[in-house]
Amino acid sequence: MYRTHNCGELRLTDAGKTVTLSGWIQRIRDLGGLLFIDLRDRYGVTQLFINPEQHNALYQQAKAYGREFVIQVIGKVSERSSRNPNMVTGDIEVIASDINLLNASITPPFTIEDDTDGGDDLRMQYRYLDIRRDPVRKNLLARHQVARAVREYMDGKGFVDVETPFLIKSTPEGARDFVVPSRLNEGQFYALPQSPQTFKQLLMVAGMDRYYQIVRCFRDEDLRADRQPEFTQIDCEMAFVDQEDVLNMFEGMVKHVFKSVRGINLSDFPRMSYADALKYYGNDKPDLRFGMQLIEITEIVKGRNFKVFDDAEYTAAIVAENCSEYTRKHLDELTEFVKRPQIGAGGLVYIRCATDGTYKSSVDKFYTQDDLKNIAAHCACKPGDLILILSGKQHKTRKAMSELRLEMGNRLGLRRKEDYKPLWVLDFPLLEWDEDDKRWNAMHHPFTSWKPEDESLMTDNPGAVRANAYDVVINGVELASGSIRIHNRAKQELMFRTIGLTDDEARYKFGFILNAFEYGAPPHGGIAFGFDRFCSIVTANLDYIRDFIAFPKNNAGRDVMLDAPSDIDLRLKNDLGLK
Ligand code: ASP
């Protein structure tokens, strides 16, 4: 028997017991002839003690061990003379009487402590050592808890976990496909699924009624800090539902996960239209942990010979409470912030609303005190507040405003990690114009249905058609997206035509689903959650989703541990017909 207990479980009540533990040596300290070893496993750390006066041979043997050696120890649990309140096992130590070396270790390339000295790539190259560290292990355990809670809820609601294939034909989620060459069909390729979208719809046609899967998806996109080429979704679909049914079902799921993993009771999710999200927050995933809504002032600032505002399609303000005393330096920083190429604003106008009721602005040349007072009143700005203004093209300015708002939220400490403000964003446009290809694209994906009342716009004004699509947003992060689907062949064909596919192309690419719709497809809809992100949000560890993935890729899409992607055998290449 390798162990009677694990390294996280012994307490004072175990004092006197003879136990066997197995684990890794976290640290060895020789304090004037008394040897202390911190022994670690998945469950915790237990202090071992060896007294050379009692066990000199054992002392000599153990002294030679190093960090990460794997040992088995037999000893007696005893109360510590100086207890460590920071450790759950801190009241006891195990007085070793025998130690078995199970395996030696060379010195690890970085320290296996909470605050390690290892850089990102080194830690990924030795991910198995990184996972020995508490923070990484905790994230993986949290991920397991989230998955368990999801399965518990879904199972309770009658959802069936069905696996769908990985070697498929391209699915249209808008990213580039990863492809796999076929040996048996030389010159042809499978695509890896960007999502199981079409399969889950076919399962509804098949009468499975309620499907879910915690499933890997693959998207060959340009990498960003929080993107992985393979990531996991909680993919869900239901038959005989309208939008309201789906929203209720999955609001329940999110609440269940927060409750069961963190003990947090989320309140009911407010709902906001896409149009309002843009109008009041400048983007479609508003962070509702703080107010500071965008206030349009396009018209009231015109006519004072300030050309920037006079010519602007759109001018908007946000009010930063109690910031009228912001220093020149602060304002310069904010100006630099909005002028960065990623944001691209031309400049930033401010109005300080001093506590004595006077106003001071960066455009004093053009605006009188009365003008400024008028603007301040329109913005419900109080003495002591600061108004920040951007102007330009509406779409771009709203985006810039949204960034500025979030930046101010950060600076003012209004975006607290543990404060959860979920919402539904609804009524997305069905289509968006692709300027490069000069055609309409499905905003969500081309299987999304439209509002019946917007039907006539499909031909007259496609850009104005609203979709039966919805997102779950928490704290400015998109957690899930879904829609009520088209389940009728003619409508699906209309959609394909609208996004520029000829009937032949549509049949070639999607004939299987068009056909299926002719065999009694039920009304259906669903949603998919980004599972890795869900884990990072629930645990409030929002930095990187890769922290929740056991073996992630780095920022260049490489697995640095395996050194993949890599060249393949010439023979294999030949077999695949690749040059
Ligand atoms: N397949 C969609 C996605 O991956 C989600 C859905 O519509 O259910 O975003």
Short mmCIF file of N, CA and C in Angstrom, two decimals, residues 389-517:
data_model
loop_
_atom_site.label_atom_id
_atom_site.label_comp_id
_atom_site.label_asym_id
_atom_site.label_seq_id
_atom_site.Cartn_x
_atom_site.Cartn_y
_atom_site.Cartn_z
N ILE A 389 -15.50 63.56 -23.77
CA ILE A 389 -16.27 63.60 -25.02
C ILE A 389 -15.43 63.11 -26.21
N LEU A 390 -16.05 62.28 -27.02
CA LEU A 390 -15.42 61.86 -28.28
C LEU A 390 -16.41 62.12 -29.41
N SER A 391 -15.90 62.33 -30.62
CA SER A 391 -16.82 62.52 -31.74
C SER A 391 -16.20 62.01 -33.03
N GLY A 392 -17.07 61.77 -34.01
CA GLY A 392 -16.63 61.25 -35.31
C GLY A 392 -17.73 60.43 -35.94
N LYS A 393 -17.32 59.42 -36.70
CA LYS A 393 -18.31 58.49 -37.28
C LYS A 393 -18.95 57.71 -36.14
N GLN A 394 -20.25 57.46 -36.28
CA GLN A 394 -20.96 56.88 -35.14
C GLN A 394 -20.37 55.53 -34.68
N HIS A 395 -20.20 54.62 -35.62
CA HIS A 395 -19.80 53.27 -35.25
C HIS A 395 -18.45 53.28 -34.54
N LYS A 396 -17.50 53.97 -35.17
CA LYS A 396 -16.15 54.00 -34.64
C LYS A 396 -16.09 54.73 -33.29
N THR A 397 -16.85 55.82 -33.21
CA THR A 397 -16.81 56.61 -31.98
C THR A 397 -17.43 55.85 -30.81
N ARG A 398 -18.51 55.13 -31.11
CA ARG A 398 -19.10 54.33 -30.03
C ARG A 398 -18.10 53.30 -29.52
N LYS A 399 -17.40 52.67 -30.45
CA LYS A 399 -16.41 51.67 -30.03
C LYS A 399 -15.32 52.30 -29.17
N ALA A 400 -14.87 53.47 -29.61
CA ALA A 400 -13.82 54.15 -28.85
C ALA A 400 -14.35 54.55 -27.47
N MET A 401 -15.59 55.02 -27.45
CA MET A 401 -16.22 55.43 -26.19
C MET A 401 -16.31 54.25 -25.24
N SER A 402 -16.66 53.10 -25.81
CA SER A 402 -16.78 51.91 -24.99
C SER A 402 -15.43 51.57 -24.34
N GLU A 403 -14.36 51.70 -25.11
CA GLU A 403 -13.02 51.43 -24.56
C GLU A 403 -12.67 52.43 -23.47
N LEU A 404 -13.02 53.69 -23.74
CA LEU A 404 -12.70 54.74 -22.76
C LEU A 404 -13.49 54.51 -21.47
N ARG A 405 -14.74 54.12 -21.64
CA ARG A 405 -15.58 53.84 -20.47
C ARG A 405 -14.98 52.71 -19.63
N LEU A 406 -14.55 51.64 -20.30
CA LEU A 406 -13.97 50.51 -19.57
C LEU A 406 -12.67 50.92 -18.88
N GLU A 407 -11.90 51.74 -19.59
CA GLU A 407 -10.64 52.23 -19.00
C GLU A 407 -10.93 53.05 -17.74
N MET A 408 -11.94 53.91 -17.83
CA MET A 408 -12.30 54.71 -16.65
C MET A 408 -12.81 53.79 -15.54
N GLY A 409 -13.57 52.79 -15.93
CA GLY A 409 -14.05 51.81 -14.94
C GLY A 409 -12.89 51.14 -14.22
N ASN A 410 -11.85 50.80 -14.98
CA ASN A 410 -10.66 50.19 -14.36
C ASN A 410 -9.98 51.17 -13.41
N ARG A 411 -9.79 52.41 -13.95
CA ARG A 411 -9.07 53.40 -13.14
C ARG A 411 -9.79 53.71 -11.85
N LEU A 412 -11.12 53.69 -11.90
CA LEU A 412 -11.89 54.07 -10.71
C LEU A 412 -12.24 52.85 -9.85
N GLY A 413 -11.71 51.69 -10.23
CA GLY A 413 -11.94 50.48 -9.42
C GLY A 413 -13.39 50.03 -9.43
N LEU A 414 -14.08 50.28 -10.56
CA LEU A 414 -15.51 49.94 -10.62
C LEU A 414 -15.75 48.56 -11.23
N ARG A 415 -14.67 47.88 -11.61
CA ARG A 415 -14.85 46.57 -12.26
C ARG A 415 -14.32 45.48 -11.34
N ARG A 416 -15.01 45.29 -10.24
CA ARG A 416 -14.54 44.33 -9.24
C ARG A 416 -14.76 42.90 -9.71
N LYS A 417 -13.71 42.09 -9.57
CA LYS A 417 -13.74 40.73 -10.09
C LYS A 417 -14.87 39.88 -9.53
N GLU A 418 -15.16 40.08 -8.27
CA GLU A 418 -16.13 39.20 -7.60
C GLU A 418 -17.56 39.69 -7.72
N ASP A 419 -17.74 40.80 -8.47
CA ASP A 419 -19.06 41.37 -8.63
C ASP A 419 -19.59 40.86 -9.98
N TYR A 420 -20.64 40.05 -9.98
CA TYR A 420 -21.10 39.43 -11.23
C TYR A 420 -22.37 40.09 -11.74
N LYS A 421 -22.30 40.62 -12.96
CA LYS A 421 -23.46 41.29 -13.55
C LYS A 421 -23.77 40.69 -14.92
N PRO A 422 -24.49 39.58 -14.92
CA PRO A 422 -24.84 38.95 -16.19
C PRO A 422 -26.03 39.62 -16.86
N LEU A 423 -26.16 39.48 -18.16
CA LEU A 423 -27.35 39.94 -18.87
C LEU A 423 -27.51 39.16 -20.17
N TRP A 424 -28.69 39.25 -20.73
CA TRP A 424 -28.94 38.74 -22.08
C TRP A 424 -28.89 39.92 -23.04
N VAL A 425 -28.18 39.77 -24.12
CA VAL A 425 -28.28 40.76 -25.20
C VAL A 425 -29.10 40.10 -26.30
N LEU A 426 -30.13 40.80 -26.76
CA LEU A 426 -31.12 40.22 -27.69
C LEU A 426 -31.22 41.05 -28.97
N ASP A 427 -31.97 40.50 -29.91
CA ASP A 427 -32.33 41.22 -31.14
C ASP A 427 -31.11 41.69 -31.93
N PHE A 428 -30.17 40.80 -32.09
CA PHE A 428 -29.01 41.12 -32.94
C PHE A 428 -29.47 41.28 -34.38
N PRO A 429 -28.75 42.06 -35.16
CA PRO A 429 -29.05 42.06 -36.59
C PRO A 429 -28.76 40.66 -37.15
N LEU A 430 -29.53 40.27 -38.15
CA LEU A 430 -29.32 38.95 -38.76
C LEU A 430 -28.04 38.95 -39.60
N LEU A 431 -27.81 40.09 -40.25
CA LEU A 431 -26.73 40.16 -41.25
C LEU A 431 -25.81 41.33 -40.97
N GLU A 432 -24.58 41.18 -41.40
CA GLU A 432 -23.70 42.35 -41.38
C GLU A 432 -23.00 42.46 -42.73
N TRP A 433 -22.75 43.69 -43.13
CA TRP A 433 -22.19 43.94 -44.44
C TRP A 433 -20.70 43.68 -44.43
N ASP A 434 -20.23 42.89 -45.38
CA ASP A 434 -18.81 42.61 -45.50
C ASP A 434 -18.25 43.52 -46.58
N GLU A 435 -17.51 44.54 -46.12
CA GLU A 435 -17.02 45.58 -47.03
C GLU A 435 -16.01 44.99 -48.02
N ASP A 436 -15.20 44.04 -47.56
CA ASP A 436 -14.18 43.47 -48.44
C ASP A 436 -14.82 42.68 -49.58
N ASP A 437 -15.76 41.80 -49.20
CA ASP A 437 -16.37 40.93 -50.22
C ASP A 437 -17.62 41.54 -50.84
N LYS A 438 -18.02 42.71 -50.35
CA LYS A 438 -19.22 43.40 -50.86
C LYS A 438 -20.44 42.48 -50.86
N ARG A 439 -20.67 41.88 -49.72
CA ARG A 439 -21.87 41.05 -49.61
C ARG A 439 -22.28 40.95 -48.14
N TRP A 440 -23.49 40.43 -47.91
CA TRP A 440 -23.96 40.23 -46.54
C TRP A 440 -23.38 38.96 -45.96
N ASN A 441 -23.07 39.01 -44.68
CA ASN A 441 -22.63 37.85 -43.93
C ASN A 441 -23.63 37.60 -42.82
N ALA A 442 -23.79 36.33 -42.43
CA ALA A 442 -24.63 36.06 -41.26
C ALA A 442 -23.87 36.56 -40.04
N MET A 443 -24.55 37.33 -39.19
CA MET A 443 -23.83 37.87 -38.03
C MET A 443 -23.53 36.75 -37.03
N HIS A 444 -24.52 35.88 -36.79
CA HIS A 444 -24.26 34.75 -35.89
C HIS A 444 -23.79 33.56 -36.73
N HIS A 445 -24.67 32.90 -37.41
CA HIS A 445 -24.32 31.94 -38.46
C HIS A 445 -25.56 31.76 -39.32
N PRO A 446 -25.41 31.17 -40.51
CA PRO A 446 -26.53 31.22 -41.47
C PRO A 446 -27.70 30.30 -41.12
N PHE A 447 -27.68 29.66 -39.97
CA PHE A 447 -28.82 28.82 -39.59
C PHE A 447 -29.78 29.54 -38.65
N THR A 448 -29.44 30.79 -38.37
CA THR A 448 -30.23 31.61 -37.45
C THR A 448 -31.47 32.16 -38.14
N SER A 449 -32.60 32.06 -37.45
CA SER A 449 -33.85 32.56 -38.05
C SER A 449 -34.02 34.05 -37.75
N TRP A 450 -34.97 34.65 -38.42
CA TRP A 450 -35.22 36.09 -38.24
C TRP A 450 -36.59 36.30 -37.61
N LYS A 451 -36.80 37.51 -37.12
CA LYS A 451 -38.09 37.85 -36.51
C LYS A 451 -39.14 37.84 -37.61
N PRO A 452 -40.25 37.15 -37.39
CA PRO A 452 -41.28 37.06 -38.44
C PRO A 452 -41.72 38.45 -38.90
N GLU A 453 -41.76 39.40 -37.97
CA GLU A 453 -42.24 40.74 -38.36
C GLU A 453 -41.24 41.47 -39.26
N ASP A 454 -40.01 40.96 -39.35
CA ASP A 454 -39.01 41.59 -40.22
C ASP A 454 -38.89 40.89 -41.57
N GLU A 455 -39.74 39.89 -41.80
CA GLU A 455 -39.66 39.04 -42.99
C GLU A 455 -39.57 39.85 -44.28
N SER A 456 -40.41 40.89 -44.39
CA SER A 456 -40.45 41.61 -45.67
C SER A 456 -39.14 42.37 -45.92
N LEU A 457 -38.41 42.66 -44.84
CA LEU A 457 -37.14 43.39 -45.00
C LEU A 457 -36.06 42.51 -45.63
N MET A 458 -36.27 41.18 -45.60
CA MET A 458 -35.24 40.28 -46.13
C MET A 458 -34.86 40.67 -47.55
N THR A 459 -35.82 41.12 -48.34
CA THR A 459 -35.48 41.54 -49.69
C THR A 459 -35.26 43.06 -49.79
N ASP A 460 -36.05 43.84 -49.04
CA ASP A 460 -35.96 45.31 -49.17
C ASP A 460 -34.74 45.90 -48.47
N ASN A 461 -34.48 45.43 -47.25
CA ASN A 461 -33.46 46.09 -46.44
C ASN A 461 -32.83 45.06 -45.49
N PRO A 462 -32.04 44.14 -46.05
CA PRO A 462 -31.52 43.02 -45.24
C PRO A 462 -30.80 43.47 -43.98
N GLY A 463 -30.13 44.61 -44.06
CA GLY A 463 -29.35 45.08 -42.90
C GLY A 463 -30.21 45.37 -41.69
N ALA A 464 -31.52 45.60 -41.91
CA ALA A 464 -32.40 45.98 -40.80
C ALA A 464 -33.11 44.78 -40.18
N VAL A 465 -32.90 43.60 -40.76
CA VAL A 465 -33.60 42.41 -40.24
C VAL A 465 -33.00 41.99 -38.90
N ARG A 466 -33.87 41.77 -37.93
CA ARG A 466 -33.38 41.33 -36.61
C ARG A 466 -33.48 39.81 -36.50
N ALA A 467 -32.45 39.25 -35.87
CA ALA A 467 -32.37 37.79 -35.72
C ALA A 467 -33.00 37.35 -34.41
N ASN A 468 -33.42 36.10 -34.38
CA ASN A 468 -33.79 35.47 -33.11
C ASN A 468 -32.52 34.94 -32.46
N ALA A 469 -31.64 35.87 -32.13
CA ALA A 469 -30.34 35.46 -31.60
C ALA A 469 -30.10 36.15 -30.26
N TYR A 470 -29.32 35.49 -29.43
CA TYR A 470 -29.11 36.01 -28.06
C TYR A 470 -27.71 35.64 -27.57
N ASP A 471 -27.17 36.50 -26.72
CA ASP A 471 -25.88 36.24 -26.09
C ASP A 471 -26.03 36.34 -24.58
N VAL A 472 -25.28 35.54 -23.86
CA VAL A 472 -25.11 35.78 -22.42
C VAL A 472 -23.82 36.56 -22.26
N VAL A 473 -23.91 37.68 -21.57
CA VAL A 473 -22.73 38.49 -21.31
C VAL A 473 -22.57 38.61 -19.80
N ILE A 474 -21.34 38.43 -19.32
CA ILE A 474 -21.08 38.68 -17.90
C ILE A 474 -19.88 39.60 -17.78
N ASN A 475 -20.06 40.71 -17.12
CA ASN A 475 -18.95 41.63 -16.84
C ASN A 475 -18.16 42.01 -18.09
N GLY A 476 -18.87 42.22 -19.18
CA GLY A 476 -18.20 42.67 -20.39
C GLY A 476 -17.60 41.53 -21.21
N VAL A 477 -17.88 40.30 -20.83
CA VAL A 477 -17.34 39.15 -21.56
C VAL A 477 -18.51 38.36 -22.15
N GLU A 478 -18.38 38.00 -23.44
CA GLU A 478 -19.42 37.18 -24.06
C GLU A 478 -19.20 35.74 -23.62
N LEU A 479 -20.20 35.21 -22.93
CA LEU A 479 -20.06 33.87 -22.38
C LEU A 479 -20.72 32.83 -23.28
N ALA A 480 -21.80 33.20 -23.95
CA ALA A 480 -22.53 32.24 -24.78
C ALA A 480 -23.26 32.97 -25.88
N SER A 481 -23.50 32.24 -26.98
CA SER A 481 -24.28 32.76 -28.10
C SER A 481 -25.20 31.68 -28.59
N GLY A 482 -26.36 32.07 -29.04
CA GLY A 482 -27.24 31.07 -29.62
C GLY A 482 -28.34 31.73 -30.42
N SER A 483 -29.22 30.88 -30.94
CA SER A 483 -30.32 31.41 -31.73
C SER A 483 -31.41 30.37 -31.91
N ILE A 484 -32.58 30.85 -32.28
CA ILE A 484 -33.63 29.96 -32.78
C ILE A 484 -33.31 29.77 -34.26
N ARG A 485 -33.38 28.51 -34.70
CA ARG A 485 -32.89 28.21 -36.05
C ARG A 485 -34.00 28.26 -37.09
N ILE A 486 -33.54 28.34 -38.32
CA ILE A 486 -34.44 28.12 -39.45
C ILE A 486 -34.70 26.61 -39.50
N HIS A 487 -35.96 26.19 -39.75
CA HIS A 487 -36.17 24.73 -39.86
C HIS A 487 -36.97 24.37 -41.10
N ASN A 488 -36.86 25.26 -42.07
CA ASN A 488 -37.67 25.12 -43.27
C ASN A 488 -36.76 25.31 -44.48
N ARG A 489 -36.84 24.41 -45.44
CA ARG A 489 -35.89 24.43 -46.55
C ARG A 489 -35.93 25.74 -47.35
N ALA A 490 -37.11 26.20 -47.65
CA ALA A 490 -37.20 27.41 -48.48
C ALA A 490 -36.58 28.60 -47.76
N LYS A 491 -36.83 28.70 -46.47
CA LYS A 491 -36.26 29.82 -45.70
C LYS A 491 -34.74 29.69 -45.63
N GLN A 492 -34.27 28.46 -45.45
CA GLN A 492 -32.83 28.26 -45.36
C GLN A 492 -32.18 28.62 -46.71
N GLU A 493 -32.87 28.27 -47.80
CA GLU A 493 -32.33 28.62 -49.12
C GLU A 493 -32.31 30.13 -49.32
N LEU A 494 -33.36 30.79 -48.83
CA LEU A 494 -33.40 32.26 -48.93
C LEU A 494 -32.20 32.86 -48.18
N MET A 495 -31.94 32.31 -47.02
CA MET A 495 -30.80 32.79 -46.22
C MET A 495 -29.50 32.61 -46.99
N PHE A 496 -29.30 31.42 -47.54
CA PHE A 496 -28.06 31.17 -48.29
C PHE A 496 -27.93 32.14 -49.46
N ARG A 497 -29.05 32.36 -50.14
CA ARG A 497 -29.01 33.30 -51.28
C ARG A 497 -28.65 34.70 -50.79
N THR A 498 -29.23 35.10 -49.67
CA THR A 498 -29.00 36.44 -49.14
C THR A 498 -27.52 36.65 -48.80
N ILE A 499 -26.84 35.59 -48.37
CA ILE A 499 -25.41 35.76 -48.07
C ILE A 499 -24.52 35.41 -49.27
N GLY A 500 -25.16 35.37 -50.44
CA GLY A 500 -24.36 35.30 -51.66
C GLY A 500 -24.00 33.92 -52.15
N LEU A 501 -24.65 32.87 -51.62
CA LEU A 501 -24.39 31.53 -52.17
C LEU A 501 -25.35 31.27 -53.31
N THR A 502 -24.86 30.71 -54.41
CA THR A 502 -25.79 30.29 -55.46
C THR A 502 -26.50 29.04 -54.97
N ASP A 503 -27.60 28.69 -55.61
CA ASP A 503 -28.33 27.49 -55.19
C ASP A 503 -27.45 26.26 -55.31
N ASP A 504 -26.62 26.24 -56.36
CA ASP A 504 -25.72 25.10 -56.51
C ASP A 504 -24.72 25.00 -55.37
N GLU A 505 -24.12 26.15 -55.04
CA GLU A 505 -23.15 26.17 -53.94
C GLU A 505 -23.82 25.73 -52.63
N ALA A 506 -25.01 26.24 -52.42
CA ALA A 506 -25.73 25.90 -51.18
C ALA A 506 -25.99 24.40 -51.12
N ARG A 507 -26.40 23.84 -52.24
CA ARG A 507 -26.67 22.39 -52.26
C ARG A 507 -25.39 21.60 -52.06
N TYR A 508 -24.30 22.07 -52.69
CA TYR A 508 -23.04 21.35 -52.58
C TYR A 508 -22.53 21.37 -51.13
N LYS A 509 -22.62 22.54 -50.51
CA LYS A 509 -22.07 22.67 -49.16
C LYS A 509 -23.03 22.15 -48.09
N PHE A 510 -24.31 22.43 -48.27
CA PHE A 510 -25.26 22.19 -47.18
C PHE A 510 -26.46 21.35 -47.60
N GLY A 511 -26.28 20.61 -48.71
CA GLY A 511 -27.38 19.77 -49.18
C GLY A 511 -27.93 18.87 -48.09
N PHE A 512 -27.02 18.34 -47.25
CA PHE A 512 -27.46 17.38 -46.22
C PHE A 512 -28.47 18.01 -45.26
N ILE A 513 -28.27 19.27 -44.92
CA ILE A 513 -29.20 19.86 -43.94
C ILE A 513 -30.46 20.37 -44.65
N LEU A 514 -30.28 20.86 -45.88
CA LEU A 514 -31.46 21.28 -46.65
C LEU A 514 -32.38 20.08 -46.85
N ASN A 515 -31.79 18.93 -47.19
CA ASN A 515 -32.60 17.71 -47.35
C ASN A 515 -33.30 17.36 -46.05
N ALA A 516 -32.53 17.40 -44.95
CA ALA A 516 -33.10 17.00 -43.66
C ALA A 516 -34.33 17.85 -43.32
N PHE A 517 -34.28 19.12 -43.71
CA PHE A 517 -35.39 20.01 -43.38
C PHE A 517 -36.68 19.59 -44.10
#
